[in-house]
Amino acid sequence: LGLALAAAVALAAWRRRRPRPLREVLFFPSRPSCTEALLAEAAEPGAAVLPCPCPLPPGDCSLSRLLRLLLSARRSLDICLFAFCSPQLGRAVRLLHRRGVRVRVVTDAQYMGLRGSQIGLLRHVGIQVRHDQEDGYMHHKFAIVDRKMLITGSLNWTTQAIQNNRENVLVVEDAEYVEPFLDEFERIWEKYNPVNYRCF
Amino acid sequence: LGLALAAAVALAAWRRRRPRPLREVLFFPSRPSCTEALLAEAAEPGAAVLPCPCPLPPGDCSLSRLLRLLLSARRSLDICLFAFCSPQLGRAVRLLHRRGVRVRVVTDAQYMGLRGSQIGLLRHVGIQVRHDQEDGYMHHKFAIVDRKMLITGSLNWTTQAIQNNRENVLVVEDAEYVEPFLDEFERIWEKYNPVNYRCF
């Protein structure tokens, strides 16, 4: 019986040592909160951060959590977004690109040129962006960090959605979800390769 | 050693007996496919189903899978949808209501009156529907079956989204996701109680 117990304890300990997959839900609208310090620290770790003149209180909120998860990328960030207009999220993505993370963006052709879209700014710094050429919308709203963390939900990356809408975002590391999304990203990325673009 | 092995095997067997949480991803656009037989069978199990005159081929697709998951509800279906216009999904929800499943629907005030919206038809048969009275959108797109299966993603329940858009839907039974969504549903359901509606 002693041996049996020891085996069961050893098995339980082994299971505990395996890192548990991150499973998290963020709801929006996000509490209004200043993310300047977070973004400045990410841009220049350790540098003195000037106090932000904006009237928003500092502190954690759904947006700051989303920013932190994205900024945890070390190797790759694959993004598939219907609409991308949030200046804070745009800044985080450009920052990752500057840091050498391989950033790829897929977006919707009809929404990427809207006033306030971040897509032009991303292209301007050299980030690869591809878009659909289909009648339907490219309506996904997901990001994959380092090919292992999926961030997906109802949230378009716009200030309107972040500050005003009821939205959800799931953070997922279980392979049953991450792998199909990796496949979907690669499928779309190839389908929207500019060599396939038609000229009208 | 024999006892230890026996304990380890017993533990593994116990783990296997616990039903694994369903983890599934559906991508859209859905392959065009006729869902008439599926819906007719759900309405009158065992009854002879007349062949459908529509030109679509029968067969499984993302839409039929979504219908089957919803139709598996036995006690409750809580729905939170920005836009709900799909006739097939509307029929499935009305069918569940007829079957005695407790259906509750939350939707967006600005989108529920659109031409083609299913919301009026749901109310007509006595399903409770509540809507926001906020400036932002009620942009969630999720359903919870029997308080244990979460169905969520980018997909609005519209024919446009199902047939033409690139969309995703996650099917989730892990409590780390289902419980926050149950709380969010109850929070919104109470907030949008008609006693709180303002008259303009």
GROMACS .gro file of C-alpha atoms in nm:
model
  400
    1LEU     CA    1   0.000   0.000   0.000
    2GLY     CA    2   0.290   0.233   0.084
    3LEU     CA    3   0.442   0.176  -0.257
    4ALA     CA    4   0.106   0.229  -0.427
    5LEU     CA    5   0.061   0.558  -0.245
    6ALA     CA    6   0.415   0.663  -0.335
    7ALA     CA    7   0.344   0.590  -0.703
    8ALA     CA    8   0.021   0.788  -0.696
    9VAL     CA    9   0.196   1.083  -0.526
   10ALA     CA   10   0.481   1.070  -0.780
   11LEU     CA   11   0.233   1.067  -1.069
   12ALA     CA   12   0.044   1.363  -0.923
   13ALA     CA   13   0.371   1.555  -0.874
   14TRP     CA   14   0.473   1.484  -1.233
   15ARG     CA   15   0.140   1.613  -1.356
   16ARG     CA   16   0.179   1.929  -1.147
   17ARG     CA   17   0.525   1.997  -1.289
   18ARG     CA   18   0.389   2.019  -1.643
   19PRO     CA   19   0.302   2.386  -1.694
   20ARG     CA   20  -0.075   2.431  -1.695
   21PRO     CA   21  -0.203   2.585  -2.016
   22LEU     CA   22  -0.310   2.946  -1.971
   23ARG     CA   23  -0.690   2.975  -1.979
   24GLU     CA   24  -0.827   3.322  -1.937
   25VAL     CA   25  -1.122   3.538  -2.040
   26LEU     CA   26  -1.117   3.916  -2.080
   27PHE     CA   27  -1.439   4.114  -2.102
   28PHE     CA   28  -1.487   4.457  -2.248
   29PRO     CA   29  -1.563   4.749  -2.235
   30SER     CA   30  -1.229   4.796  -2.067
   31ARG     CA   31  -1.213   5.024  -1.763
   32PRO     CA   32  -1.068   5.357  -1.886
   33SER     CA   33  -0.705   5.345  -1.787
   34CYS     CA   34  -0.376   5.495  -1.907
   35THR     CA   35  -0.148   5.242  -2.080
   36GLU     CA   36   0.134   5.490  -2.150
   37ALA     CA   37   0.368   5.363  -1.877
   38LEU     CA   38   0.320   5.003  -1.989
   39LEU     CA   39   0.400   5.085  -2.354
   40ALA     CA   40   0.692   5.315  -2.268
   41GLU     CA   41   0.846   5.050  -2.041
   42ALA     CA   42   0.805   4.789  -2.317
   43ALA     CA   43   0.974   5.022  -2.568
   44GLU     CA   44   1.271   5.097  -2.343
   45PRO     CA   45   1.290   4.861  -2.048
   46GLY     CA   46   1.443   5.027  -1.745
   47ALA     CA   47   1.436   5.380  -1.891
   48ALA     CA   48   1.285   5.656  -1.678
   49VAL     CA   49   0.919   5.692  -1.776
   50LEU     CA   50   0.782   6.048  -1.774
   51PRO     CA   51   0.442   6.083  -1.608
   52CYS     CA   52   0.169   6.082  -1.872
   53PRO     CA   53  -0.026   6.410  -1.900
   54CYS     CA   54  -0.352   6.232  -1.990
   55PRO     CA   55  -0.634   6.242  -1.734
   56LEU     CA   56  -0.691   5.865  -1.727
   57PRO     CA   57  -0.597   5.680  -1.407
   58PRO     CA   58  -0.320   5.419  -1.433
   59GLY     CA   59  -0.397   5.059  -1.339
   60ASP     CA   60  -0.481   4.722  -1.484
   61CYS     CA   61  -0.774   4.671  -1.717
   62SER     CA   62  -0.871   4.436  -2.000
   63LEU     CA   63  -0.678   4.647  -2.253
   64SER     CA   64  -0.358   4.650  -2.045
   65ARG     CA   65  -0.385   4.273  -1.998
   66LEU     CA   66  -0.428   4.225  -2.374
   67LEU     CA   67  -0.126   4.450  -2.436
   68ARG     CA   68   0.088   4.255  -2.187
   69LEU     CA   69  -0.005   3.921  -2.347
   70LEU     CA   70   0.086   4.049  -2.693
   71LEU     CA   71   0.409   4.208  -2.567
   72SER     CA   72   0.513   3.870  -2.427
   73ALA     CA   73   0.586   3.758  -2.787
   74ARG     CA   74   0.950   3.659  -2.836
   75ARG     CA   75   0.957   3.502  -3.182
   76SER     CA   76   0.633   3.550  -3.378
   77LEU     CA   77   0.298   3.725  -3.380
   78ASP     CA   78   0.037   3.621  -3.636
   79ILE     CA   79  -0.264   3.849  -3.647
   80CYS     CA   80  -0.591   3.806  -3.836
   81LEU     CA   81  -0.819   4.105  -3.781
   82PHE     CA   82  -1.130   4.243  -3.946
   83ALA     CA   83  -1.060   4.596  -3.817
   84PHE     CA   84  -0.743   4.731  -3.657
   85CYS     CA   85  -0.763   5.095  -3.545
   86SER     CA   86  -0.651   5.102  -3.180
   87PRO     CA   87  -0.342   5.328  -3.148
   88GLN     CA   88  -0.224   5.144  -2.835
   89LEU     CA   89  -0.246   4.801  -2.995
   90GLY     CA   90  -0.086   4.937  -3.314
   91ARG     CA   91   0.203   5.075  -3.110
   92ALA     CA   92   0.252   4.741  -2.933
   93VAL     CA   93   0.263   4.554  -3.265
   94ARG     CA   94   0.516   4.800  -3.416
   95LEU     CA   95   0.724   4.771  -3.101
   96LEU     CA   96   0.736   4.391  -3.136
   97HIS     CA   97   0.842   4.428  -3.500
   98ARG     CA   98   1.124   4.664  -3.396
   99ARG     CA   99   1.227   4.409  -3.133
  100GLY     CA  100   1.276   4.148  -3.410
  101VAL     CA  101   0.956   3.949  -3.356
  102ARG     CA  102   0.824   3.816  -3.691
  103VAL     CA  103   0.489   3.993  -3.729
  104ARG     CA  104   0.238   3.893  -3.999
  105VAL     CA  105  -0.099   4.062  -4.036
  106VAL     CA  106  -0.404   3.953  -4.233
  107THR     CA  107  -0.693   4.195  -4.258
  108ASP     CA  108  -1.012   4.278  -4.445
  109ALA     CA  109  -0.969   4.468  -4.772
  110GLN     CA  110  -1.280   4.681  -4.722
  111TYR     CA  111  -1.193   4.791  -4.369
  112MET     CA  112  -0.817   4.836  -4.386
  113GLY     CA  113  -0.839   5.179  -4.551
  114LEU     CA  114  -1.084   5.333  -4.304
  115ARG     CA  115  -0.981   5.658  -4.140
  116GLY     CA  116  -0.794   5.567  -3.822
  117SER     CA  117  -0.686   5.226  -3.948
  118GLN     CA  118  -0.345   5.119  -3.817
  119ILE     CA  119  -0.272   4.911  -4.126
  120GLY     CA  120  -0.090   5.189  -4.315
  121LEU     CA  121   0.131   5.260  -4.012
  122LEU     CA  122   0.218   4.892  -3.982
  123ARG     CA  123   0.313   4.870  -4.350
  124HIS     CA  124   0.511   5.193  -4.319
  125VAL     CA  125   0.751   5.034  -4.069
  126GLY     CA  126   0.788   4.723  -4.285
  127ILE     CA  127   0.539   4.481  -4.131
  128GLN     CA  128   0.394   4.237  -4.384
  129VAL     CA  129   0.019   4.282  -4.428
  130ARG     CA  130  -0.203   4.075  -4.654
  131HIS     CA  131  -0.574   4.118  -4.722
  132ASP     CA  132  -0.860   3.921  -4.871
  133GLN     CA  133  -1.001   3.972  -5.220
  134GLU     CA  134  -1.331   3.804  -5.150
  135ASP     CA  135  -1.691   3.922  -5.142
  136GLY     CA  136  -1.736   3.814  -4.780
  137TYR     CA  137  -1.558   3.978  -4.490
  138MET     CA  138  -1.233   3.854  -4.340
  139HIS     CA  139  -1.413   3.867  -4.005
  140HIS     CA  140  -1.169   3.678  -3.780
  141LYS     CA  141  -1.036   3.860  -3.473
  142PHE     CA  142  -0.746   3.653  -3.347
  143ALA     CA  143  -0.375   3.667  -3.274
  144ILE     CA  144  -0.128   3.387  -3.212
  145VAL     CA  145   0.175   3.462  -2.995
  146ASP     CA  146   0.488   3.249  -3.051
  147ARG     CA  147   0.271   2.983  -3.222
  148LYS     CA  148   0.145   2.871  -2.882
  149MET     CA  149  -0.093   3.127  -2.732
  150LEU     CA  150  -0.421   3.201  -2.909
  151ILE     CA  151  -0.603   3.527  -2.835
  152THR     CA  152  -0.947   3.525  -2.996
  153GLY     CA  153  -1.301   3.651  -2.949
  154SER     CA  154  -1.552   3.911  -3.061
  155LEU     CA  155  -1.319   4.211  -3.018
  156ASN     CA  156  -1.205   4.410  -3.317
  157TRP     CA  157  -0.896   4.606  -3.223
  158THR     CA  158  -1.068   4.945  -3.227
  159THR     CA  159  -1.107   5.211  -2.959
  160GLN     CA  160  -1.486   5.196  -3.006
  161ALA     CA  161  -1.488   4.823  -2.929
  162ILE     CA  162  -1.240   4.848  -2.640
  163GLN     CA  163  -1.405   5.143  -2.467
  164ASN     CA  164  -1.775   5.111  -2.554
  165ASN     CA  165  -1.880   4.764  -2.664
  166ARG     CA  166  -1.961   4.448  -2.475
  167GLU     CA  167  -1.694   4.211  -2.604
  168ASN     CA  168  -1.504   3.901  -2.503
  169VAL     CA  169  -1.154   3.769  -2.564
  170LEU     CA  170  -1.035   3.417  -2.480
  171VAL     CA  171  -0.671   3.343  -2.409
  172VAL     CA  172  -0.599   2.982  -2.494
  173GLU     CA  173  -0.296   2.755  -2.494
  174ASP     CA  174  -0.465   2.415  -2.541
  175ALA     CA  175  -0.338   2.254  -2.860
  176GLU     CA  176  -0.690   2.147  -2.963
  177TYR     CA  177  -0.762   2.515  -3.031
  178VAL     CA  178  -0.421   2.660  -3.115
  179GLU     CA  179  -0.336   2.412  -3.390
  180PRO     CA  180  -0.650   2.461  -3.604
  181PHE     CA  181  -0.598   2.838  -3.579
  182LEU     CA  182  -0.232   2.804  -3.683
  183ASP     CA  183  -0.348   2.601  -3.983
  184GLU     CA  184  -0.621   2.856  -4.063
  185PHE     CA  185  -0.367   3.140  -4.045
  186GLU     CA  186  -0.122   2.967  -4.281
  187ARG     CA  187  -0.406   2.877  -4.519
  188ILE     CA  188  -0.528   3.236  -4.535
  189TRP     CA  189  -0.174   3.379  -4.546
  190GLU     CA  190  -0.099   3.174  -4.858
  191LYS     CA  191  -0.436   3.236  -5.019
  192TYR     CA  192  -0.391   3.612  -4.976
  193ASN     CA  193  -0.036   3.608  -5.112
  194PRO     CA  194  -0.006   3.921  -5.330
  195VAL     CA  195   0.089   3.703  -5.630
  196ASN     CA  196  -0.278   3.598  -5.622
  197TYR     CA  197  -0.417   3.954  -5.615
  198ARG     CA  198  -0.623   4.042  -5.918
  199CYS     CA  199  -0.603   4.383  -6.082
  200PHE     CA  200  -0.934   4.549  -6.162
  201LEU     CA  201   0.630  -0.269  -0.740
  202GLY     CA  202   0.322  -0.466  -0.850
  203LEU     CA  203   0.103  -0.267  -0.615
  204ALA     CA  204   0.256   0.060  -0.734
  205LEU     CA  205   0.189  -0.031  -1.095
  206ALA     CA  206  -0.166  -0.134  -1.009
  207ALA     CA  207  -0.224   0.202  -0.839
  208ALA     CA  208  -0.085   0.393  -1.136
  209VAL     CA  209  -0.302   0.192  -1.378
  210ALA     CA  210  -0.611   0.248  -1.159
  211LEU     CA  211  -0.541   0.621  -1.146
  212ALA     CA  212  -0.501   0.636  -1.524
  213ALA     CA  213  -0.825   0.440  -1.572
  214TRP     CA  214  -1.009   0.675  -1.336
  215ARG     CA  215  -0.881   0.973  -1.531
  216ARG     CA  216  -0.995   0.813  -1.858
  217ARG     CA  217  -1.345   0.750  -1.719
  218ARG     CA  218  -1.399   1.119  -1.650
  219PRO     CA  219  -1.554   1.253  -1.970
  220ARG     CA  220  -1.303   1.472  -2.154
  221PRO     CA  221  -1.425   1.826  -2.205
  222LEU     CA  222  -1.533   1.889  -2.563
  223ARG     CA  223  -1.280   2.112  -2.741
  224GLU     CA  224  -1.362   2.194  -3.098
  225VAL     CA  225  -1.316   2.467  -3.357
  226LEU     CA  226  -1.549   2.539  -3.648
  227PHE     CA  227  -1.439   2.760  -3.936
  228PHE     CA  228  -1.660   2.945  -4.180
  229PRO     CA  229  -1.765   3.008  -4.456
  230SER     CA  230  -1.959   2.687  -4.419
  231ARG     CA  231  -1.972   2.453  -4.720
  232PRO     CA  232  -2.315   2.509  -4.883
  233SER     CA  233  -2.526   2.221  -4.760
  234CYS     CA  234  -2.896   2.149  -4.700
  235THR     CA  235  -2.987   2.135  -4.330
  236GLU     CA  236  -3.357   2.059  -4.388
  237ALA     CA  237  -3.339   1.690  -4.296
  238LEU     CA  238  -3.149   1.770  -3.975
  239LEU     CA  239  -3.404   2.032  -3.865
  240ALA     CA  240  -3.706   1.823  -3.966
  241GLU     CA  241  -3.572   1.522  -3.774
  242ALA     CA  242  -3.510   1.742  -3.469
  243ALA     CA  243  -3.866   1.877  -3.489
  244GLU     CA  244  -4.029   1.534  -3.516
  245PRO     CA  245  -3.786   1.256  -3.431
  246GLY     CA  246  -3.863   0.940  -3.625
  247ALA     CA  247  -4.118   1.102  -3.860
  248ALA     CA  248  -4.076   1.041  -4.232
  249VAL     CA  249  -3.876   1.333  -4.375
  250LEU     CA  250  -3.978   1.447  -4.723
  251PRO     CA  251  -3.687   1.507  -4.960
  252CYS     CA  252  -3.600   1.877  -4.968
  253PRO     CA  253  -3.659   2.047  -5.305
  254CYS     CA  254  -3.363   2.284  -5.260
  255PRO     CA  255  -3.060   2.236  -5.486
  256LEU     CA  256  -2.803   2.219  -5.205
  257PRO     CA  257  -2.634   1.885  -5.140
  258PRO     CA  258  -2.696   1.722  -4.801
  259GLY     CA  259  -2.399   1.649  -4.577
  260ASP     CA  260  -2.208   1.778  -4.277
  261CYS     CA  261  -2.068   2.128  -4.265
  262SER     CA  262  -1.983   2.391  -4.003
  263LEU     CA  263  -2.346   2.511  -3.996
  264SER     CA  264  -2.488   2.162  -3.947
  265ARG     CA  265  -2.237   2.097  -3.667
  266LEU     CA  266  -2.336   2.423  -3.498
  267LEU     CA  267  -2.705   2.328  -3.531
  268ARG     CA  268  -2.643   1.983  -3.380
  269LEU     CA  269  -2.454   2.130  -3.083
  270LEU     CA  270  -2.737   2.376  -3.013
  271LEU     CA  271  -3.004   2.107  -3.059
  272SER     CA  272  -2.829   1.896  -2.794
  273ALA     CA  273  -2.969   2.138  -2.529
  274ARG     CA  274  -3.193   1.964  -2.277
  275ARG     CA  275  -3.252   2.227  -2.009
  276SER     CA  276  -3.130   2.572  -2.106
  277LEU     CA  277  -2.991   2.783  -2.387
  278ASP     CA  278  -2.853   3.128  -2.310
  279ILE     CA  279  -2.771   3.334  -2.618
  280CYS     CA  280  -2.592   3.667  -2.644
  281LEU     CA  281  -2.576   3.783  -3.005
  282PHE     CA  282  -2.500   4.109  -3.182
  283ALA     CA  283  -2.696   4.002  -3.493
  284PHE     CA  284  -2.932   3.706  -3.535
  285CYS     CA  285  -3.078   3.666  -3.886
  286SER     CA  286  -3.008   3.304  -3.989
  287PRO     CA  287  -3.343   3.128  -4.058
  288GLN     CA  288  -3.192   2.785  -3.982
  289LEU     CA  289  -3.049   2.892  -3.647
  290GLY     CA  290  -3.373   3.077  -3.566
  291ARG     CA  291  -3.572   2.761  -3.640
  292ALA     CA  292  -3.345   2.553  -3.415
  293VAL     CA  293  -3.386   2.798  -3.127
  294ARG     CA  294  -3.768   2.806  -3.163
  295LEU     CA  295  -3.769   2.427  -3.175
  296LEU     CA  296  -3.577   2.408  -2.847
  297HIS     CA  297  -3.825   2.651  -2.688
  298ARG     CA  298  -4.116   2.431  -2.805
  299ARG     CA  299  -3.937   2.131  -2.656
  300GLY     CA  300  -3.939   2.300  -2.313
  301VAL     CA  301  -3.577   2.416  -2.306
  302ARG     CA  302  -3.546   2.750  -2.121
  303VAL     CA  303  -3.423   2.989  -2.389
  304ARG     CA  304  -3.301   3.341  -2.305
  305VAL     CA  305  -3.171   3.581  -2.570
  306VAL     CA  306  -2.974   3.902  -2.529
  307THR     CA  307  -2.915   4.112  -2.838
  308ASP     CA  308  -2.814   4.454  -2.964
  309ALA     CA  309  -3.088   4.718  -2.972
  310GLN     CA  310  -2.966   4.876  -3.296
  311TYR     CA  311  -2.941   4.549  -3.489
  312MET     CA  312  -3.243   4.355  -3.364
  313GLY     CA  313  -3.490   4.541  -3.586
  314LEU     CA  314  -3.299   4.494  -3.913
  315ARG     CA  315  -3.488   4.337  -4.201
  316GLY     CA  316  -3.437   3.962  -4.176
  317SER     CA  317  -3.373   3.965  -3.801
  318GLN     CA  318  -3.501   3.655  -3.624
  319ILE     CA  319  -3.565   3.844  -3.299
  320GLY     CA  320  -3.930   3.925  -3.377
  321LEU     CA  321  -4.002   3.561  -3.463
  322LEU     CA  322  -3.843   3.447  -3.137
  323ARG     CA  323  -4.051   3.692  -2.935
  324HIS     CA  324  -4.362   3.591  -3.128
  325VAL     CA  325  -4.339   3.234  -2.997
  326GLY     CA  326  -4.280   3.354  -2.641
  327ILE     CA  327  -3.902   3.344  -2.610
  328GLN     CA  328  -3.765   3.605  -2.368
  329VAL     CA  329  -3.543   3.858  -2.544
  330ARG     CA  330  -3.362   4.147  -2.378
  331HIS     CA  331  -3.150   4.417  -2.540
  332ASP     CA  332  -2.898   4.680  -2.439
  333GLN     CA  333  -2.971   5.049  -2.401
  334GLU     CA  334  -2.612   5.160  -2.428
  335ASP     CA  335  -2.420   5.370  -2.678
  336GLY     CA  336  -2.177   5.088  -2.754
  337TYR     CA  337  -2.272   4.767  -2.929
  338MET     CA  338  -2.371   4.447  -2.751
  339HIS     CA  339  -2.111   4.277  -2.969
  340HIS     CA  340  -2.085   3.935  -2.802
  341LYS     CA  341  -2.154   3.627  -3.016
  342PHE     CA  342  -2.192   3.338  -2.776
  343ALA     CA  343  -2.434   3.071  -2.663
  344ILE     CA  344  -2.425   2.850  -2.354
  345VAL     CA  345  -2.594   2.509  -2.376
  346ASP     CA  346  -2.722   2.355  -2.048
  347ARG     CA  347  -2.487   2.589  -1.855
  348LYS     CA  348  -2.193   2.369  -1.948
  349MET     CA  349  -2.104   2.409  -2.317
  350LEU     CA  350  -1.987   2.747  -2.444
  351ILE     CA  351  -2.010   2.825  -2.817
  352THR     CA  352  -1.829   3.151  -2.896
  353GLY     CA  353  -1.629   3.326  -3.163
  354SER     CA  354  -1.645   3.587  -3.437
  355LEU     CA  355  -1.962   3.453  -3.603
  356ASN     CA  356  -2.280   3.655  -3.599
  357TRP     CA  357  -2.572   3.424  -3.669
  358THR     CA  358  -2.642   3.560  -4.016
  359THR     CA  359  -2.652   3.391  -4.355
  360GLN     CA  360  -2.394   3.644  -4.482
  361ALA     CA  361  -2.149   3.540  -4.210
  362ILE     CA  362  -2.220   3.168  -4.240
  363GLN     CA  363  -2.195   3.151  -4.618
  364ASN     CA  364  -1.951   3.428  -4.713
  365ASN     CA  365  -1.726   3.540  -4.429
  366ARG     CA  366  -1.411   3.396  -4.279
  367GLU     CA  367  -1.521   3.326  -3.923
  368ASN     CA  368  -1.440   3.102  -3.629
  369VAL     CA  369  -1.640   2.940  -3.352
  370LEU     CA  370  -1.492   2.767  -3.047
  371VAL     CA  371  -1.681   2.493  -2.864
  372VAL     CA  372  -1.562   2.485  -2.504
  373GLU     CA  373  -1.650   2.288  -2.193
  374ASP     CA  374  -1.358   2.385  -1.967
  375ALA     CA  375  -1.492   2.556  -1.654
  376GLU     CA  376  -1.223   2.828  -1.673
  377TYR     CA  377  -1.407   2.965  -1.977
  378VAL     CA  378  -1.768   2.856  -1.921
  379GLU     CA  379  -1.803   3.007  -1.573
  380PRO     CA  380  -1.696   3.363  -1.659
  381PHE     CA  381  -1.934   3.356  -1.957
  382LEU     CA  382  -2.220   3.230  -1.736
  383ASP     CA  383  -2.149   3.520  -1.499
  384GLU     CA  384  -2.131   3.766  -1.788
  385PHE     CA  385  -2.465   3.639  -1.923
  386GLU     CA  386  -2.639   3.675  -1.586
  387ARG     CA  387  -2.486   4.021  -1.535
  388ILE     CA  388  -2.608   4.142  -1.874
  389TRP     CA  389  -2.945   3.967  -1.839
  390GLU     CA  390  -3.013   4.156  -1.516
  391LYS     CA  391  -2.875   4.486  -1.644
  392TYR     CA  392  -3.101   4.466  -1.950
  393ASN     CA  393  -3.409   4.375  -1.746
  394PRO     CA  394  -3.699   4.571  -1.903
  395VAL     CA  395  -3.767   4.740  -1.569
  396ASN     CA  396  -3.444   4.929  -1.637
  397TYR     CA  397  -3.542   5.040  -1.989
  398ARG     CA  398  -3.573   5.412  -2.028
  399CYS     CA  399  -3.848   5.572  -2.232
  400PHE     CA  400  -3.740   5.845  -2.474
   0.00000   0.00000   0.00000
